[in-house]
Coordinates of C-alpha atoms in Angstrom, one line a residue:
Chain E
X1085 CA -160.8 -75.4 -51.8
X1086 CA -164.3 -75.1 -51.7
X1087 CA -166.1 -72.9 -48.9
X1088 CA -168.2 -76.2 -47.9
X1089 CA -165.5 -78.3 -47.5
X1090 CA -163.8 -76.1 -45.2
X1091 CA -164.0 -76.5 -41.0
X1092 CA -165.6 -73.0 -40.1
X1093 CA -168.1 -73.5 -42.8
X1094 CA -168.4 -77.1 -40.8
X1095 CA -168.7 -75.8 -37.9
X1096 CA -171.1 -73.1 -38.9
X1097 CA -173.6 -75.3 -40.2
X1098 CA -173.5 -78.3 -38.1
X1099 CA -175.7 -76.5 -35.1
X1100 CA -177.9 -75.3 -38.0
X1101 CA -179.4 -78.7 -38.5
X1102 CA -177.6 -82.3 -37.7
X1103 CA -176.9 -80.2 -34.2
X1104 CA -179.0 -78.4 -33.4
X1105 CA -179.4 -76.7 -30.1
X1106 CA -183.3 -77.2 -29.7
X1107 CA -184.3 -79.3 -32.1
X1108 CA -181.6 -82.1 -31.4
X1109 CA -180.4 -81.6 -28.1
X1110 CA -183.5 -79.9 -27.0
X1111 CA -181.1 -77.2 -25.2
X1112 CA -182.6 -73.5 -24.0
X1113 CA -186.5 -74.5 -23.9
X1114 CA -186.9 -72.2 -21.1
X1115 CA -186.4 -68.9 -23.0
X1116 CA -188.2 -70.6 -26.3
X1117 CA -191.4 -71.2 -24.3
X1118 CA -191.1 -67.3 -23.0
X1119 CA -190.7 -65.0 -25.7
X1120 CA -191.9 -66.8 -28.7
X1121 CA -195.7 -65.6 -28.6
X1122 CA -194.9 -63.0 -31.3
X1123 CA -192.3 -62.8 -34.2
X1124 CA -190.7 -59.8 -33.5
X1125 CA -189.6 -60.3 -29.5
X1126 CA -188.2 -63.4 -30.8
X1127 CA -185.8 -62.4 -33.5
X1128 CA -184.7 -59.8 -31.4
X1129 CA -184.0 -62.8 -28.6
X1130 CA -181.9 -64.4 -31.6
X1131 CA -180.1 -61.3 -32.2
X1132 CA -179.3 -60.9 -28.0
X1133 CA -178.7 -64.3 -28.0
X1134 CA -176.6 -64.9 -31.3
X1135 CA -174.3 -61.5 -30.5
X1136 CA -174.0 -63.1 -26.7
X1137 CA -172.7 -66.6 -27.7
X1138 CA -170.3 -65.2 -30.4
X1139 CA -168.6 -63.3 -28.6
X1140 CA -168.3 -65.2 -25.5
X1141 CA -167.1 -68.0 -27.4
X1142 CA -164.5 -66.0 -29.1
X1143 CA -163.3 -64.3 -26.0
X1144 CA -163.3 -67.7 -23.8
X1145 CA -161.6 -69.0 -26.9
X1146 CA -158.8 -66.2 -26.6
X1147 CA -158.8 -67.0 -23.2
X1148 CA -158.8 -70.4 -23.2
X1149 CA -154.4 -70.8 -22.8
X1150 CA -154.5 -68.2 -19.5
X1151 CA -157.7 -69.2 -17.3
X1152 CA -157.1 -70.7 -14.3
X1153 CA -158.4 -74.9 -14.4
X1154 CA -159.5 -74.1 -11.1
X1155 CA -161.8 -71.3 -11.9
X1156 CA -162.8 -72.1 -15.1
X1157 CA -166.4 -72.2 -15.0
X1158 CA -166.3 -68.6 -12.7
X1159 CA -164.8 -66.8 -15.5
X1160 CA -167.0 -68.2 -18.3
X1161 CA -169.6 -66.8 -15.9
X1162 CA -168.5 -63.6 -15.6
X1163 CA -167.2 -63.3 -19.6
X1164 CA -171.2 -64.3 -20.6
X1165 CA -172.7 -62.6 -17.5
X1166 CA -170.8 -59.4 -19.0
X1167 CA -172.0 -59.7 -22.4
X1168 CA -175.5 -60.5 -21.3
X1169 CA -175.3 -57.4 -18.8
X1170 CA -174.0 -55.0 -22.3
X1171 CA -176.7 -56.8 -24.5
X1172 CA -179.1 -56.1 -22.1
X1173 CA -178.0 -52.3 -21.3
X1174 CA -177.6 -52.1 -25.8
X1175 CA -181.8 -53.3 -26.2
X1176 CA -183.1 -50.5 -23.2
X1177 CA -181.2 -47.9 -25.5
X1178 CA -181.8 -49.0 -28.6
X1179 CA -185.1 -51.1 -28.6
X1180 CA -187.0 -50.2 -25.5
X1181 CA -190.4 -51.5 -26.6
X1182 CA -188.9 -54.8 -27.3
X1183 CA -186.8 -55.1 -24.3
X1184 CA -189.6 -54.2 -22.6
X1185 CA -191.2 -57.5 -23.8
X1186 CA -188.9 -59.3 -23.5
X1187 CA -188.0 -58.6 -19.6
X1188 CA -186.2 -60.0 -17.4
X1189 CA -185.4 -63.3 -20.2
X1190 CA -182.6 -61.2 -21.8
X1191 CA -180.6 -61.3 -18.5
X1192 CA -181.7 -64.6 -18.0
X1193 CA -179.6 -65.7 -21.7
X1194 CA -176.8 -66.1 -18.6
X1195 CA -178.5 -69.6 -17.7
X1196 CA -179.0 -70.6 -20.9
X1197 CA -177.1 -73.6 -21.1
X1198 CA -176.3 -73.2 -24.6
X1199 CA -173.8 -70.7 -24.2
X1200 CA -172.1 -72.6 -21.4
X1201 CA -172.5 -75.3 -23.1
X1202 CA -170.4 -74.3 -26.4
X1203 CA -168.0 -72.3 -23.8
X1204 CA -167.0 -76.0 -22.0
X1205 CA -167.1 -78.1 -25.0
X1206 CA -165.8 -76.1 -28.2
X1207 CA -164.1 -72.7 -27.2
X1208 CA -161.7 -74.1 -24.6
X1209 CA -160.4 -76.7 -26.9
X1210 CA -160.6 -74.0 -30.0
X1211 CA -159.0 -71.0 -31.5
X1212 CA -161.1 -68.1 -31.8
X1213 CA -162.2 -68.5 -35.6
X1214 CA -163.5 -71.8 -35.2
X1215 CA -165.3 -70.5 -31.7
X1216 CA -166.7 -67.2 -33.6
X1217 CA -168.1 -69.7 -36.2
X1218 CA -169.3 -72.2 -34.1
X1219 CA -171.1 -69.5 -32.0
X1220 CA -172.9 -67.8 -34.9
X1221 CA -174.0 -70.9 -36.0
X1222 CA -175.4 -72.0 -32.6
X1223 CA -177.0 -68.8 -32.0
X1224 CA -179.1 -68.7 -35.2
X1225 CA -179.7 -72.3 -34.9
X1226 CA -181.6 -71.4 -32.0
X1227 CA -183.1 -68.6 -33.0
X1228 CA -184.6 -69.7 -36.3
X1229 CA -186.2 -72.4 -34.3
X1230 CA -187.5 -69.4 -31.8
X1231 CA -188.8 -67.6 -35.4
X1232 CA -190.4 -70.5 -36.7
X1233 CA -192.2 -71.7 -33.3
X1234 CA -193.0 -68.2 -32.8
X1235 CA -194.8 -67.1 -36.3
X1236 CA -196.9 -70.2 -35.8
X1237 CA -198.0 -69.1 -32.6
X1238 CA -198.5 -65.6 -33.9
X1239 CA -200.2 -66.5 -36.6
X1240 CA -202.6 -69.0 -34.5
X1241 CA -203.3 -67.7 -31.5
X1242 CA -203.7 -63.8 -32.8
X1243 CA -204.0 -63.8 -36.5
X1244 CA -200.8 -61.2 -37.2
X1245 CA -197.5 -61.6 -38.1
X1246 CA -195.1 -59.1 -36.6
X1247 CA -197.7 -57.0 -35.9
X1248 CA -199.6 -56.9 -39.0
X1249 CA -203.0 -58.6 -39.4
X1250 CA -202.7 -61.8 -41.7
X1251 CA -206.6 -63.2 -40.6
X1252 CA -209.1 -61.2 -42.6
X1253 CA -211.7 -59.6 -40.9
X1254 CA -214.3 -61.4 -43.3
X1255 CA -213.1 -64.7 -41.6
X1256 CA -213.7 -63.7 -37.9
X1257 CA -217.2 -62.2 -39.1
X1258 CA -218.0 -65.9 -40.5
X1259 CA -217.2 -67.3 -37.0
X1260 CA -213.2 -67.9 -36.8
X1261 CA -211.9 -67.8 -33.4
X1262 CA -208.2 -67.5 -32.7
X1263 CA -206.3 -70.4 -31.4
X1264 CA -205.9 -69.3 -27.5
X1265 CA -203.9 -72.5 -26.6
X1266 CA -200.7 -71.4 -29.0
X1267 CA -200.4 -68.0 -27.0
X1268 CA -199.8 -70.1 -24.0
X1269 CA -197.2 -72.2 -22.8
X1270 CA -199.0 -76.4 -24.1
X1271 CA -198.9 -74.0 -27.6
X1272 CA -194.7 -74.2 -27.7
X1273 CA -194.2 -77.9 -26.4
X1274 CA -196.5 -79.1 -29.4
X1275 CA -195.0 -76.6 -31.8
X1276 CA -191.4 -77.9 -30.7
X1277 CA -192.6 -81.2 -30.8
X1278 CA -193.9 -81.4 -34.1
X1279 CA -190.4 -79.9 -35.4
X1280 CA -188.0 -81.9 -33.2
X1281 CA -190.1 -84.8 -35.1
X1282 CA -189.3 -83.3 -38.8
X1283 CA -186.0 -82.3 -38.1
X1284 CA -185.5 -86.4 -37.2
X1285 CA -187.4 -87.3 -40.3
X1286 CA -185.6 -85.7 -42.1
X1287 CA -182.0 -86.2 -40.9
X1288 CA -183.2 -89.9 -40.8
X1289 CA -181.9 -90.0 -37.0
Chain C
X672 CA -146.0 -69.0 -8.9
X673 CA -148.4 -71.1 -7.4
X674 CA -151.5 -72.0 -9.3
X675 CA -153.8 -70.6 -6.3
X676 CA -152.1 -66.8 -6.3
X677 CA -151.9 -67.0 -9.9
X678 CA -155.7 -67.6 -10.0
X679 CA -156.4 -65.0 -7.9
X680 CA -154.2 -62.5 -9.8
X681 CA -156.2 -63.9 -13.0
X682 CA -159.3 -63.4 -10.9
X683 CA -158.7 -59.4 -9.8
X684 CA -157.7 -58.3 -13.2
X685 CA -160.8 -59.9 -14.6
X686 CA -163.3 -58.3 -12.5
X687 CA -161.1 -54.6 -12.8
X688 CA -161.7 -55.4 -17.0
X689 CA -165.2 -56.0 -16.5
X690 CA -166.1 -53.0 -14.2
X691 CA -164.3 -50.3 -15.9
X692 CA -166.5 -52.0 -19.4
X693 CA -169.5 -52.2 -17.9
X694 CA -169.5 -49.1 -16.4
X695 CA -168.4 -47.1 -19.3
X696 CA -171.4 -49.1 -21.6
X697 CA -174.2 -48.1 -18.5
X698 CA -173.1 -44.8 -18.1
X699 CA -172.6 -44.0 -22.1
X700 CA -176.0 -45.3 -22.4
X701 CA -178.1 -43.8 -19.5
X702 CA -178.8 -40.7 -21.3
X703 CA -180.3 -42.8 -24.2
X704 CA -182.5 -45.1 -21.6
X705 CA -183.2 -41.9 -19.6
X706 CA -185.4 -40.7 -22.1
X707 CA -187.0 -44.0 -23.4
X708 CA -188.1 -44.3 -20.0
X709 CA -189.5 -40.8 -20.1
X710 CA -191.7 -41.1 -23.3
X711 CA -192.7 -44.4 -22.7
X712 CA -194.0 -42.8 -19.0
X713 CA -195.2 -40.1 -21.5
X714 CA -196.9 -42.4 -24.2
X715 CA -198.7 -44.2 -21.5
X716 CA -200.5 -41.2 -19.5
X717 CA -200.8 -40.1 -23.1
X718 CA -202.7 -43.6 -23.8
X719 CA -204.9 -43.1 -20.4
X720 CA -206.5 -39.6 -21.3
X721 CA -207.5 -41.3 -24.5
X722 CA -205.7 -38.5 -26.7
X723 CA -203.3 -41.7 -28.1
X724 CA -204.6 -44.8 -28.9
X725 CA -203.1 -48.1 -28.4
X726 CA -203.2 -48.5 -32.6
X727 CA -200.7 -45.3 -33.0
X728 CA -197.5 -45.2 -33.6
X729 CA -196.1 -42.2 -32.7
X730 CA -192.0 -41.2 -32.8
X731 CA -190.6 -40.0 -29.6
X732 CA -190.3 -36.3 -30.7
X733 CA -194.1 -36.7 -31.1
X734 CA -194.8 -38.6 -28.2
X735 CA -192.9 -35.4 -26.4
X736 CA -194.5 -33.0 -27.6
X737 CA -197.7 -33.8 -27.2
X738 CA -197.5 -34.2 -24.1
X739 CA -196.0 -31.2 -23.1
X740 CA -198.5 -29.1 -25.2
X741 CA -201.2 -31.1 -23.7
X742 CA -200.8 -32.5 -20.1
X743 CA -200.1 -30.8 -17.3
X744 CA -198.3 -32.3 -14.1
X745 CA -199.8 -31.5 -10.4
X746 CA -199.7 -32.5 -7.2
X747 CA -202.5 -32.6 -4.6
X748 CA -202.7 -33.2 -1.1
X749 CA -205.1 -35.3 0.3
X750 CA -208.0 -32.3 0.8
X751 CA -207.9 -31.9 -2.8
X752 CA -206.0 -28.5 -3.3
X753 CA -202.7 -28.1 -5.6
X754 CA -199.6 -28.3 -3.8
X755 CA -196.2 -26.5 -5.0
X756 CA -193.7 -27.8 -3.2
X757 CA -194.5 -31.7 -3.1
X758 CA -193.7 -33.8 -0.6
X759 CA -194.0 -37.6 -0.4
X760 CA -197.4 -37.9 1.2
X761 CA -198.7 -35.6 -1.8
X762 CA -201.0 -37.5 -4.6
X763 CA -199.3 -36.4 -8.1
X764 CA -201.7 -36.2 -11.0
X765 CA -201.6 -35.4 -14.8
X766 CA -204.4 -32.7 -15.6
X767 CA -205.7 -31.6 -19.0
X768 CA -207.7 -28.4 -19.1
X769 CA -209.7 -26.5 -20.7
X770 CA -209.4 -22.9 -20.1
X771 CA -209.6 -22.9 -16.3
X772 CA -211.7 -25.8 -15.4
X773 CA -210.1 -29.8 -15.6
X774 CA -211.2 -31.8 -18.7
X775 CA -210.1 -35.1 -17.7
X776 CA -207.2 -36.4 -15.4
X777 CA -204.8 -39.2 -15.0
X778 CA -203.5 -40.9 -11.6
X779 CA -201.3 -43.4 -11.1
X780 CA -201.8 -46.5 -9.8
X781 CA -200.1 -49.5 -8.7
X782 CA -202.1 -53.3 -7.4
X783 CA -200.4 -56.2 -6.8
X784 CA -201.3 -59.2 -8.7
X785 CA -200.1 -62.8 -8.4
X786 CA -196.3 -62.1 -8.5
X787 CA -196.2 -58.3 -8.9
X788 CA -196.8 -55.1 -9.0
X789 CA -198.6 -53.4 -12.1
X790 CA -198.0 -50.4 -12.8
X791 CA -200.7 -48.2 -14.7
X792 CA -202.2 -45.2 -15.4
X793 CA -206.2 -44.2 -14.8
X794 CA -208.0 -41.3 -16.3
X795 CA -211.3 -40.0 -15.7
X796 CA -213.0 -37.2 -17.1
X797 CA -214.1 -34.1 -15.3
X798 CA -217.1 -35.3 -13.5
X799 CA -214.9 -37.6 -11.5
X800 CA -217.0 -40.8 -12.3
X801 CA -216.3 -41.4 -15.9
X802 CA -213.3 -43.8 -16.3
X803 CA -212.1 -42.2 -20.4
X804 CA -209.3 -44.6 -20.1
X805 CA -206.6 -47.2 -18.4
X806 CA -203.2 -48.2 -19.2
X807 CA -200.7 -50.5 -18.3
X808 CA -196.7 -50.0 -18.4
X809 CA -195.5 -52.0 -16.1
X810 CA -195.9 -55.9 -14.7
X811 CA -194.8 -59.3 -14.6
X812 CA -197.8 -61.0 -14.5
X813 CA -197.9 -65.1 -16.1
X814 CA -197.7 -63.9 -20.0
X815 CA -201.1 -65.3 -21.9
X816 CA -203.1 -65.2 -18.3
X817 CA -202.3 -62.1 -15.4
X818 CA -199.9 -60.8 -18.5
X819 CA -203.2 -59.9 -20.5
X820 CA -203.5 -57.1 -18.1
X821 CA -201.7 -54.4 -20.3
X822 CA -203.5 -56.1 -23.5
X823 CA -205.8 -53.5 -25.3
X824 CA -208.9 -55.8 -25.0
X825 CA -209.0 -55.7 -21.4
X826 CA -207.9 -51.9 -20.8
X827 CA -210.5 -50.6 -23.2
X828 CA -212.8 -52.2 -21.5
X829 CA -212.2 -49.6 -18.6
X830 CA -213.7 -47.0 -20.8
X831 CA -216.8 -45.3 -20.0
X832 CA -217.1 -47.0 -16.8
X833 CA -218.4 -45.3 -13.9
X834 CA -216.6 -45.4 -10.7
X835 CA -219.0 -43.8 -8.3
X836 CA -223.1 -44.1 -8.1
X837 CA -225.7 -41.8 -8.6
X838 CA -225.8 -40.4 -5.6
X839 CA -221.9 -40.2 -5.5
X840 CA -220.9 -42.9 -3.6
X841 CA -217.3 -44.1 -4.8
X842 CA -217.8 -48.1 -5.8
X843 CA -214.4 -47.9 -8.1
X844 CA -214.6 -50.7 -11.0
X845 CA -215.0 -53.8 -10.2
X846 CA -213.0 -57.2 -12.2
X847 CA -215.4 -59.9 -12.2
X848 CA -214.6 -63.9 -13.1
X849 CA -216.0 -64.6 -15.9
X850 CA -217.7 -62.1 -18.3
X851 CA -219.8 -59.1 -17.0
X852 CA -223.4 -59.8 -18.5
X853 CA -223.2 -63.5 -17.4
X854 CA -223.0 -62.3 -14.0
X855 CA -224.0 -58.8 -12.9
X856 CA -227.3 -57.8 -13.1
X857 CA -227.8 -55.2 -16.0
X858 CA -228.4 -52.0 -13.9
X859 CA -224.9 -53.0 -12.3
X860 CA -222.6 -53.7 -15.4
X861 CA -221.3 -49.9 -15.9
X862 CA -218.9 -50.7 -12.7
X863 CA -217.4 -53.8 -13.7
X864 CA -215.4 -55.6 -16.5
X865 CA -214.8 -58.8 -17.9
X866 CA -211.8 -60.9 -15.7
X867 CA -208.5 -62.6 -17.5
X868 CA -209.4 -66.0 -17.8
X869 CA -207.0 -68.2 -15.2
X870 CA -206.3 -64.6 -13.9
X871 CA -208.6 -64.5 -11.0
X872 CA -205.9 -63.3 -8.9
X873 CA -204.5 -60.5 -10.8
X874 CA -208.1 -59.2 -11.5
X875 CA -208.7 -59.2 -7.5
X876 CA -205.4 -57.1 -7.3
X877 CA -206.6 -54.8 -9.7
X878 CA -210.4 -54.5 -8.2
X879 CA -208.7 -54.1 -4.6
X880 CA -206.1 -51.9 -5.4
X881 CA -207.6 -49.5 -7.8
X882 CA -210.6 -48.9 -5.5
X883 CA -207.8 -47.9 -2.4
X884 CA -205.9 -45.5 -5.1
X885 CA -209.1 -43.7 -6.0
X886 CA -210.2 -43.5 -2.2
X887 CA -206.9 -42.0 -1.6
X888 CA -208.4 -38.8 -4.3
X889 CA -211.5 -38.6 -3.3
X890 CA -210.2 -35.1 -1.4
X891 CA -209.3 -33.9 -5.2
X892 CA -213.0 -35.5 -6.4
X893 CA -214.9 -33.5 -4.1
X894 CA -213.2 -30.5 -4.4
X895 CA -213.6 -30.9 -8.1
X896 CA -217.1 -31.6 -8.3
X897 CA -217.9 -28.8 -5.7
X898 CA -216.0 -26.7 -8.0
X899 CA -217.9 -27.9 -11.2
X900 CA -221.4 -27.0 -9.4
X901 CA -220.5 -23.7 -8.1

């Protein structure tokens, strides 16, 4: 059988671009206006977020025959609120700087409805391979959206791109100023905007 | 079994599996974070005294050890002379000297700004009216407006500032709205420095809160100055 034809490959690709979390069901805008002014806080917010939504999503998914109907939403709390709290704890010892940056929106990934989101609609009705799959692809879906809105911003409102400087210094001396609107929040919603509009042009939607 | 002790049951085991994991990842890490914290503390008083620039990238071994061959850390009371045993109501201080006498020094300060507190570091040189630098660790001020406060454009701006007049009056730094030579009149402009646009607030935090820190040295100043002269 071909790897395209079979369901975690499906599943993987479908949030990617026909399903996507932001672009299509304009999911987790809160975080995406937050931490996309520069590249690097924001692949590091797909990382946090794509490691978070995995693994809840296999765990609920292993889960899914034991929990409690009546408490199901507490524990899917507590299962993402746990991983959020390691993610969190794993960034202040491995990538201060960063999680410095990105503050308190790596413990706020808990809200992000994304997560419950694939928790209530795909883990509790599938096994754990499916859930791993449709997790990975969910979080990177995201978070190539963050990277993409994010380098544009960059690249606009500062001139660099992780860091480095892309704008010559020849073109500020002949009178280029940097784009001070993208660094702030009206920079994202026309950024997302404009993609959301691609992505439907494209998919022909 | 009914459903409502079963969920309970379900409940209590979950929150024992949590604990024990969470604790064992927070504990297993602290050493890690502990000493993040500490060089990033270190980097930032480091940044202040102007010895690191806000360009560098220095490793942590670096960061530590410059630091330690460098800085020294003091406390005063509020007369101006060292204290050994610190209590709370004792001002601490980061010194650098040379040979006896203080080169330049750091102080801590904290102002409150539209939603929080911001954390930084001042240094001034050892005529205690010379700002040689400012830095910024710590806030949670809007990002793009207040958060521009730990941006290098408007901490550099800090440097070579005077704090205190001629005649030695303390008049700290002042954050204006707007840009300084729009506003201030040019025998004026070494105590103030350009505002955040849409920041007003956080600038007046800053203003406000700087000038009560460096009233609350002016013991050390004094003493330092007399010393200087003598």
């Amino acid at each position: 059988m071909k790897i395209s034809k079979t369901a975690a490959y499906k599943t993987f690709t479908a949030p990617l671009v026909s399903a996507n979390p932001i672009a299509v069901a304009v999911l987790g805008i809160c975080s995406a206006l937050a931490v996309t002014t520069q590249v690097l806080p924001s692949i590091v917010m797909m990382l946090a977020m794509t490691f978070v939504l995995a693994s809840s999503n296999v765990v609920i998914s292993l889960l899914r025959n034991y929990i409690p109907k009546n408490i199901r939403i507490i524990v899917e709390l507590v299962v993402i609120a746990s991983l959020v709290i390691l993610a969190d704890q794993l960034l202040k010892a491995f990538l201060y700087d960063v999680s410095k940056q990105l503050s308190v929106f790596v413990s706020l990934i808990v809200t992000n409805c994304i997560i419950m989101g694939r928790a209530e609609a795909f883990a509790l009705g599938n096994g754990p391979w499916l859930s791993f799959w449709d997790g990975l692809g969910n979080g990177l879906g995201y978070g190539y959206i963050l990277v993409v809105v994010s380098a544009f911003r960059e690249l606009l409102g500062a001139g660099t791109l992780l860091g480095f400087q892309i704008v010559p210094d020849a073109a500020y001396a002949a009178g280029y100023v940097d784009m001070g609107l993208m660094v702030l929040a009206p920079g994202v919603f026309i950024t997302i905007g404009l993609l959301v509009w691609l992505q439907n042009k494209w998919t022909g939607r | 079994m009914s459903s409502n002790i079963k969920s309970f049951i379900f409940a209590f085991v979950m929150c024992c599996v949590v604990g024990l994991l969470l604790t064992l990842a927070a504990e297993g890490l602290k050493p890690l974070q502990a000493r993040n914290m500490l060089v990033d503390q270190q980097k930032n008083i480091l940044r202040a005294l102007g010895i690191m620039q806000s360009t560098d990238k220095w490793s942590k071994d670096q960061v530590l050890s410059v630091y330690t061959n460098t800085v020294e850390s003091i406390y005063v009371d509020a007369a101006g002379s060292l204290v050994e045993q610190p209590s709370d109501a004792d001002l601490p201080m980061y010194v650098i000297r040379e040979g006896d006498s203080i080169q330049r020094y750091a102080i801590p300060f904290k102002a409150y700004g539209l939603w929080s507190w911001i954390h930084g570091y001042i240094a001034l040189d050892g005529d205690a009216s010379t700002v040689v630098g400012m830095s910024v660790y710590k806030h949670a001020e809007t990002p793009g407006l207040g958060g521009e406060c730990d941006k290098p454009w408007f901490l550099n701006q800090f440097v070579d500032k005077k704090i205190r007049k001629p005649n030695g009056q303390l008049v700290s730094v002042g954050v204006v709205k707007g840009k300084v030579v729009d506003t201030i009149a040019s025998d004026q402009q070494a105590y103030y420095v350009d505002g955040m646009s849409g920041a007003t607030i956080t600038g007046v935090g800053i203003e406000r809160d700087l000038r009560t820190t460096l009233q609350q040295y002016e013991g050390f100043a004094s003493a330092l100055l007399k010393e200087k002269q003598s």
